[in-house]
PDB file of C-alpha atoms in Angstrom:
ATOM      1  CA  ILE A   1     -19.141  16.217 -44.581  1.00  0.00           C
ATOM      2  CA  TRP A   2     -15.521  17.553 -44.823  1.00  0.00           C
ATOM      3  CA  GLY A   3     -16.471  19.181 -48.071  1.00  0.00           C
ATOM      4  CA  ARG A   4     -19.178  21.271 -46.317  1.00  0.00           C
ATOM      5  CA  CYS A   5     -17.402  22.056 -43.146  1.00  0.00           C
ATOM      6  CA  HIS A   6     -13.842  22.410 -43.909  1.00  0.00           C
ATOM      7  CA  HIS A   7     -14.136  26.070 -44.441  1.00  0.00           C
ATOM      8  CA  ARG A   8     -15.178  26.758 -40.743  1.00  0.00           C
ATOM      9  CA  LEU A   9     -12.078  25.040 -39.353  1.00  0.00           C
ATOM     10  CA  SER A  10      -9.249  27.531 -38.014  1.00  0.00           C
ATOM     11  CA  VAL A  11      -5.996  26.999 -36.926  1.00  0.00           C
ATOM     12  CA  ALA A  12      -4.690  28.404 -33.507  1.00  0.00           C
ATOM     13  CA  PRO A  13      -1.638  30.616 -34.316  1.00  0.00           C
ATOM     14  CA  VAL A  14       1.727  29.107 -33.630  1.00  0.00           C
ATOM     15  CA  ALA A  15       3.240  30.218 -30.260  1.00  0.00           C
ATOM     16  CA  THR A  16       6.222  32.440 -30.931  1.00  0.00           C
ATOM     17  CA  HIS A  17       9.393  32.401 -28.822  1.00  0.00           C
ATOM     18  CA  GLY A  18       8.344  35.554 -27.077  1.00  0.00           C
ATOM     19  CA  ARG A  19       4.778  34.266 -26.081  1.00  0.00           C
ATOM     20  CA  LEU A  20       6.490  31.100 -24.612  1.00  0.00           C
ATOM     21  CA  LEU A  21       9.030  33.118 -22.539  1.00  0.00           C
ATOM     22  CA  ALA A  22       5.980  35.237 -21.307  1.00  0.00           C
ATOM     23  CA  MET A  23       3.851  32.172 -20.315  1.00  0.00           C
ATOM     24  CA  LYS A  24       6.894  30.651 -18.546  1.00  0.00           C
ATOM     25  CA  THR A  25       7.541  33.984 -16.616  1.00  0.00           C
ATOM     26  CA  ALA A  26       3.939  34.309 -15.544  1.00  0.00           C
ATOM     27  CA  THR A  27       4.037  30.769 -14.185  1.00  0.00           C
ATOM     28  CA  VAL A  28       7.055  31.548 -12.241  1.00  0.00           C
ATOM     29  CA  VAL A  29       5.504  34.924 -11.058  1.00  0.00           C
ATOM     30  CA  LEU A  30       2.417  32.929  -9.919  1.00  0.00           C
ATOM     31  CA  ALA A  31       4.269  30.221  -8.073  1.00  0.00           C
ATOM     32  CA  LEU A  32       6.104  32.996  -6.280  1.00  0.00           C
ATOM     33  CA  ALA A  33       3.015  34.876  -5.234  1.00  0.00           C
ATOM     34  CA  PHE A  34       1.107  31.871  -3.963  1.00  0.00           C
ATOM     35  CA  GLY A  35       4.150  30.294  -2.249  1.00  0.00           C
ATOM     36  CA  VAL A  36       6.267  27.345  -3.037  1.00  0.00           C
ATOM     37  CA  ALA A  37       5.305  23.852  -1.933  1.00  0.00           C
ATOM     38  CA  SER A  38       7.427  22.392   0.665  1.00  0.00           C
ATOM     39  CA  GLY A  39       7.874  18.874   1.995  1.00  0.00           C
ATOM     40  CA  LEU A  40       9.683  16.602   4.559  1.00  0.00           C
ATOM     41  CA  ASP A  41      13.123  16.005   3.248  1.00  0.00           C
ATOM     42  CA  ASN A  42      13.560  12.569   5.084  1.00  0.00           C
ATOM     43  CA  GLY A  43      14.439  10.487   1.980  1.00  0.00           C
ATOM     44  CA  LEU A  44      10.992   8.697   2.035  1.00  0.00           C
ATOM     45  CA  GLY A  45       8.260   8.913  -0.630  1.00  0.00           C
ATOM     46  CA  ARG A  46      10.900   9.951  -3.373  1.00  0.00           C
ATOM     47  CA  THR A  47       9.194   7.217  -5.567  1.00  0.00           C
ATOM     48  CA  PRO A  48       5.879   5.458  -5.440  1.00  0.00           C
ATOM     49  CA  PRO A  49       5.795   2.293  -3.308  1.00  0.00           C
ATOM     50  CA  MET A  50       7.953  -0.105  -5.157  1.00  0.00           C
ATOM     51  CA  GLY A  51       8.164  -3.925  -4.369  1.00  0.00           C
ATOM     52  CA  TRP A  52       6.073  -7.125  -4.538  1.00  0.00           C
ATOM     53  CA  ARG A  53       2.616  -8.029  -2.850  1.00  0.00           C
ATOM     54  CA  SER A  54       1.444 -11.496  -2.311  1.00  0.00           C
ATOM     55  CA  TRP A  55      -2.220 -11.217  -3.635  1.00  0.00           C
ATOM     56  CA  ASN A  56      -1.583 -11.231  -7.465  1.00  0.00           C
ATOM     57  CA  LEU A  57       0.697 -14.236  -7.205  1.00  0.00           C
ATOM     58  CA  TYR A  58      -0.958 -16.153  -4.484  1.00  0.00           C
ATOM     59  CA  GLY A  59      -4.399 -14.878  -3.491  1.00  0.00           C
ATOM     60  CA  ALA A  60      -5.584 -16.536  -0.508  1.00  0.00           C
ATOM     61  CA  ASP A  61      -3.081 -19.377  -0.979  1.00  0.00           C
ATOM     62  CA  VAL A  62      -0.354 -17.896   1.023  1.00  0.00           C
ATOM     63  CA  ASN A  63       1.779 -18.620   3.878  1.00  0.00           C
ATOM     64  CA  GLN A  64       5.169 -17.624   5.763  1.00  0.00           C
ATOM     65  CA  THR A  65       7.414 -20.081   3.798  1.00  0.00           C
ATOM     66  CA  LEU A  66       6.097 -18.717   0.544  1.00  0.00           C
ATOM     67  CA  ILE A  67       6.664 -15.203   2.002  1.00  0.00           C
ATOM     68  CA  GLU A  68      10.272 -15.853   2.806  1.00  0.00           C
ATOM     69  CA  GLY A  69      10.895 -17.409  -0.404  1.00  0.00           C
ATOM     70  CA  ILE A  70       9.922 -14.351  -2.292  1.00  0.00           C
ATOM     71  CA  MET A  71      12.115 -12.196   0.095  1.00  0.00           C
ATOM     72  CA  GLU A  72      15.224 -14.498  -1.131  1.00  0.00           C
ATOM     73  CA  GLY A  73      14.324 -13.970  -4.610  1.00  0.00           C
ATOM     74  CA  MET A  74      13.993  -9.995  -4.267  1.00  0.00           C
ATOM     75  CA  VAL A  75      17.710 -10.041  -3.162  1.00  0.00           C
ATOM     76  CA  SER A  76      18.997 -12.741  -5.611  1.00  0.00           C
ATOM     77  CA  LYS A  77      21.733 -11.420  -7.999  1.00  0.00           C
ATOM     78  CA  ALA A  78      20.841 -14.520 -10.507  1.00  0.00           C
ATOM     79  CA  ARG A  79      20.026 -11.912 -13.250  1.00  0.00           C
ATOM     80  CA  LEU A  80      22.263  -9.571 -15.190  1.00  0.00           C
ATOM     81  CA  VAL A  81      21.702  -6.084 -15.958  1.00  0.00           C
ATOM     82  CA  ASP A  82      24.236  -4.582 -18.549  1.00  0.00           C
ATOM     83  CA  GLY A  83      26.344  -7.525 -17.609  1.00  0.00           C
ATOM     84  CA  VAL A  84      26.325  -6.950 -13.779  1.00  0.00           C
ATOM     85  CA  PRO A  85      24.595  -9.395 -11.408  1.00  0.00           C
ATOM     86  CA  THR A  86      21.617  -7.419  -9.997  1.00  0.00           C
ATOM     87  CA  SER A  87      18.751  -8.056  -7.701  1.00  0.00           C
ATOM     88  CA  LEU A  88      15.364  -6.647  -7.818  1.00  0.00           C
ATOM     89  CA  CYS A  89      16.166  -4.393  -4.771  1.00  0.00           C
ATOM     90  CA  ASP A  90      19.201  -3.157  -6.456  1.00  0.00           C
ATOM     91  CA  LEU A  91      16.747  -1.728  -8.873  1.00  0.00           C
ATOM     92  CA  GLY A  92      14.575  -0.160  -6.189  1.00  0.00           C
ATOM     93  CA  TYR A  93      12.030  -2.992  -5.712  1.00  0.00           C
ATOM     94  CA  CYS A  94      12.945  -3.658  -1.964  1.00  0.00           C
ATOM     95  CA  ASP A  95       9.446  -4.047  -0.266  1.00  0.00           C
ATOM     96  CA  VAL A  96       7.789  -7.436   0.201  1.00  0.00           C
ATOM     97  CA  GLY A  97       4.170  -6.991   1.190  1.00  0.00           C
ATOM     98  CA  LEU A  98       1.824  -9.737   2.832  1.00  0.00           C
ATOM     99  CA  ASP A  99      -1.624  -9.175   1.427  1.00  0.00           C
ATOM    100  CA  ASP A 100      -4.933 -10.933   2.704  1.00  0.00           C
ATOM    101  CA  ASN A 101      -5.508 -14.270   4.296  1.00  0.00           C
ATOM    102  CA  TRP A 102      -3.071 -13.769   7.270  1.00  0.00           C
ATOM    103  CA  GLN A 103      -5.862 -13.510   9.757  1.00  0.00           C
ATOM    104  CA  GLU A 104      -7.862 -16.203  11.488  1.00  0.00           C
ATOM    105  CA  CYS A 105     -11.383 -15.471  10.674  1.00  0.00           C
ATOM    106  CA  GLY A 106     -14.078 -15.835  13.182  1.00  0.00           C
ATOM    107  CA  SER A 107     -16.470 -14.268  15.690  1.00  0.00           C
ATOM    108  CA  TYR A 108     -14.638 -12.495  18.592  1.00  0.00           C
ATOM    109  CA  GLY A 109     -16.138 -10.876  21.764  1.00  0.00           C
ATOM    110  CA  PRO A 110     -19.624  -9.517  22.380  1.00  0.00           C
ATOM    111  CA  ASP A 111     -19.268  -7.361  19.288  1.00  0.00           C
ATOM    112  CA  GLU A 112     -18.552 -10.339  16.932  1.00  0.00           C
ATOM    113  CA  TRP A 113     -15.691  -8.813  15.309  1.00  0.00           C
ATOM    114  CA  THR A 114     -14.487 -11.025  12.403  1.00  0.00           C
ATOM    115  CA  TYR A 115     -10.630 -11.067  12.962  1.00  0.00           C
ATOM    116  CA  HIS A 116      -9.953  -8.924  16.137  1.00  0.00           C
ATOM    117  CA  ASN A 117     -10.146 -10.123  19.535  1.00  0.00           C
ATOM    118  CA  GLU A 118     -12.272  -8.612  22.259  1.00  0.00           C
ATOM    119  CA  LEU A 119      -9.530  -6.194  23.270  1.00  0.00           C
ATOM    120  CA  GLY A 120      -9.168  -5.251  19.515  1.00  0.00           C
ATOM    121  CA  ALA A 121      -5.901  -7.006  18.708  1.00  0.00           C
ATOM    122  CA  PRO A 122      -5.752  -8.577  15.200  1.00  0.00           C
ATOM    123  CA  VAL A 123      -5.876 -12.413  15.259  1.00  0.00           C
ATOM    124  CA  VAL A 124      -3.435 -14.050  13.323  1.00  0.00           C
ATOM    125  CA  ASN A 125      -3.718 -17.691  11.663  1.00  0.00           C
ATOM    126  CA  ASN A 126      -0.665 -19.221  13.274  1.00  0.00           C
ATOM    127  CA  GLU A 127      -1.166 -22.249  11.203  1.00  0.00           C
ATOM    128  CA  VAL A 128       0.169 -20.456   8.123  1.00  0.00           C
ATOM    129  CA  PHE A 129       1.944 -17.648   9.728  1.00  0.00           C
ATOM    130  CA  PRO A 130       3.636 -19.159  12.794  1.00  0.00           C
ATOM    131  CA  ASP A 131       6.035 -16.265  13.595  1.00  0.00           C
ATOM    132  CA  PHE A 132       5.523 -12.779  12.015  1.00  0.00           C
ATOM    133  CA  ILE A 133       8.360 -11.293  13.893  1.00  0.00           C
ATOM    134  CA  ALA A 134      10.776 -13.932  12.516  1.00  0.00           C
ATOM    135  CA  MET A 135       9.370 -13.202   9.081  1.00  0.00           C
ATOM    136  CA  THR A 136       9.824  -9.381   9.243  1.00  0.00           C
ATOM    137  CA  ASN A 137      13.368  -9.906  10.862  1.00  0.00           C
ATOM    138  CA  LYS A 138      14.410 -11.945   7.743  1.00  0.00           C
ATOM    139  CA  ALA A 139      13.176  -9.130   5.711  1.00  0.00           C
ATOM    140  CA  HIS A 140      15.169  -6.556   7.495  1.00  0.00           C
ATOM    141  CA  GLU A 141      18.354  -9.071   7.439  1.00  0.00           C
ATOM    142  CA  LEU A 142      18.107  -8.980   3.734  1.00  0.00           C
ATOM    143  CA  GLY A 143      17.909  -5.178   3.457  1.00  0.00           C
ATOM    144  CA  LEU A 144      14.029  -5.377   2.528  1.00  0.00           C
ATOM    145  CA  THR A 145      11.003  -3.598   4.193  1.00  0.00           C
ATOM    146  CA  SER A 146       8.112  -5.856   4.953  1.00  0.00           C
ATOM    147  CA  GLY A 147       4.363  -4.678   4.346  1.00  0.00           C
ATOM    148  CA  TRP A 148       1.313  -5.812   5.995  1.00  0.00           C
ATOM    149  CA  TYR A 149      -2.595  -5.679   5.083  1.00  0.00           C
ATOM    150  CA  GLY A 150      -5.216  -4.247   7.369  1.00  0.00           C
ATOM    151  CA  ASN A 151      -9.001  -3.622   6.940  1.00  0.00           C
ATOM    152  CA  ASN A 152      -9.029  -6.836   4.700  1.00  0.00           C
ATOM    153  CA  CYS A 153     -11.437  -8.522   2.576  1.00  0.00           C
ATOM    154  CA  ILE A 154     -11.496 -12.126   3.489  1.00  0.00           C
ATOM    155  CA  CYS A 155     -12.963 -11.632   6.921  1.00  0.00           C
ATOM    156  CA  SER A 156     -14.589  -8.359   5.955  1.00  0.00           C
ATOM    157  CA  ASP A 157     -14.009  -7.212   9.342  1.00  0.00           C
ATOM    158  CA  SER A 158     -17.118  -5.739  11.314  1.00  0.00           C
ATOM    159  CA  CYS A 159     -14.914  -3.599  13.447  1.00  0.00           C
ATOM    160  CA  GLY A 160     -15.600  -0.013  12.725  1.00  0.00           C
ATOM    161  CA  ASP A 161     -18.131   1.926  10.809  1.00  0.00           C
ATOM    162  CA  ARG A 162     -18.849   1.113   7.236  1.00  0.00           C
ATOM    163  CA  ASP A 163     -20.274   4.623   6.855  1.00  0.00           C
ATOM    164  CA  ASP A 164     -16.998   6.259   7.840  1.00  0.00           C
ATOM    165  CA  ASN A 165     -18.251   7.668  11.281  1.00  0.00           C
ATOM    166  CA  LYS A 166     -16.332   7.257  14.462  1.00  0.00           C
ATOM    167  CA  GLU A 167     -17.719   4.289  16.336  1.00  0.00           C
ATOM    168  CA  GLU A 168     -16.526   4.005  19.929  1.00  0.00           C
ATOM    169  CA  SER A 169     -16.696   0.069  19.850  1.00  0.00           C
ATOM    170  CA  GLY A 170     -14.313   0.067  16.892  1.00  0.00           C
ATOM    171  CA  VAL A 171     -11.615   2.320  18.238  1.00  0.00           C
ATOM    172  CA  ALA A 172      -9.908  -0.556  20.219  1.00  0.00           C
ATOM    173  CA  CYS A 173      -9.314  -2.316  16.700  1.00  0.00           C
ATOM    174  CA  TYR A 174      -7.532   0.752  15.212  1.00  0.00           C
ATOM    175  CA  GLN A 175      -5.342   0.802  18.237  1.00  0.00           C
ATOM    176  CA  GLY A 176      -4.942  -3.035  18.095  1.00  0.00           C
ATOM    177  CA  ASP A 177      -3.836  -2.713  14.633  1.00  0.00           C
ATOM    178  CA  VAL A 178      -1.093   0.162  15.261  1.00  0.00           C
ATOM    179  CA  ASN A 179       0.089  -1.852  18.335  1.00  0.00           C
ATOM    180  CA  ALA A 180       0.374  -4.988  16.266  1.00  0.00           C
ATOM    181  CA  LEU A 181       2.145  -3.329  13.256  1.00  0.00           C
ATOM    182  CA  TYR A 182       5.038  -2.058  15.744  1.00  0.00           C
ATOM    183  CA  GLN A 183       5.159  -5.556  17.616  1.00  0.00           C
ATOM    184  CA  PHE A 184       5.238  -7.739  14.459  1.00  0.00           C
ATOM    185  CA  GLY A 185       7.972  -5.244  13.132  1.00  0.00           C
ATOM    186  CA  PHE A 186       6.136  -4.283   9.902  1.00  0.00           C
ATOM    187  CA  ASP A 187       7.351  -1.160   7.984  1.00  0.00           C
ATOM    188  CA  ALA A 188       4.143  -0.384   6.084  1.00  0.00           C
ATOM    189  CA  VAL A 189       0.725  -1.143   5.904  1.00  0.00           C
ATOM    190  CA  LYS A 190      -1.849  -1.491   2.938  1.00  0.00           C
ATOM    191  CA  LEU A 191      -5.438  -0.291   3.479  1.00  0.00           C
ATOM    192  CA  ASP A 192      -8.420  -0.437   1.373  1.00  0.00           C
ATOM    193  CA  GLY A 193     -12.242  -0.588   1.565  1.00  0.00           C
ATOM    194  CA  CYS A 194     -13.105  -4.217   2.112  1.00  0.00           C
ATOM    195  CA  GLY A 195     -13.468  -4.031   5.888  1.00  0.00           C
ATOM    196  CA  ALA A 196     -15.598  -1.576   8.024  1.00  0.00           C
ATOM    197  CA  GLN A 197     -12.220   0.305   9.256  1.00  0.00           C
ATOM    198  CA  ARG A 198     -12.464   3.208   7.083  1.00  0.00           C
ATOM    199  CA  ASP A 199     -12.132   6.098   9.610  1.00  0.00           C
ATOM    200  CA  LEU A 200      -8.378   7.121   9.179  1.00  0.00           C
ATOM    201  CA  ASP A 201      -8.732  10.517  10.990  1.00  0.00           C
ATOM    202  CA  LEU A 202      -9.923   8.509  14.237  1.00  0.00           C
TER     203      LEU A 202
END
């Protein structure tokens, strides 16, 4: 094949210094013509979220004691980096995220929501997580942030609308989740597509 087709191949001309300079200049001119992107300079979002989440280690077998132990491990300076005792948080990995199986699955209220009560508040499994506030306080005392998980898989919540439409019966659950996020002291929340709460514009 090469013997028959090699004469048809052509090589693009090598870009000269003048061409590269012209391309860079054109790029700058276009950027100025269409405006420059701006962002909120509040110190957040400078890196992707960096930290640890419970699912990949513990899956559904998670509890408050395990999470608090991970928090202690994140700030432990038992490791040396270039001869200096260094924690994972010193390297920027300062978030400890609780994933699925914190909730008490069931059937709540007339709409039979699977982990929100009839007022829309998420129902915590207090046998495995007896005190969320103490847990998030521990994270903050250690200089960490504490992440939570909503719209989760294990209960596969029915509170909301899987077709991404606003559903009045599910509005209480969105509000309940936001209230709980603040009440328990979490700093961030992970959402995915396991449950029915998918309307983030609501």
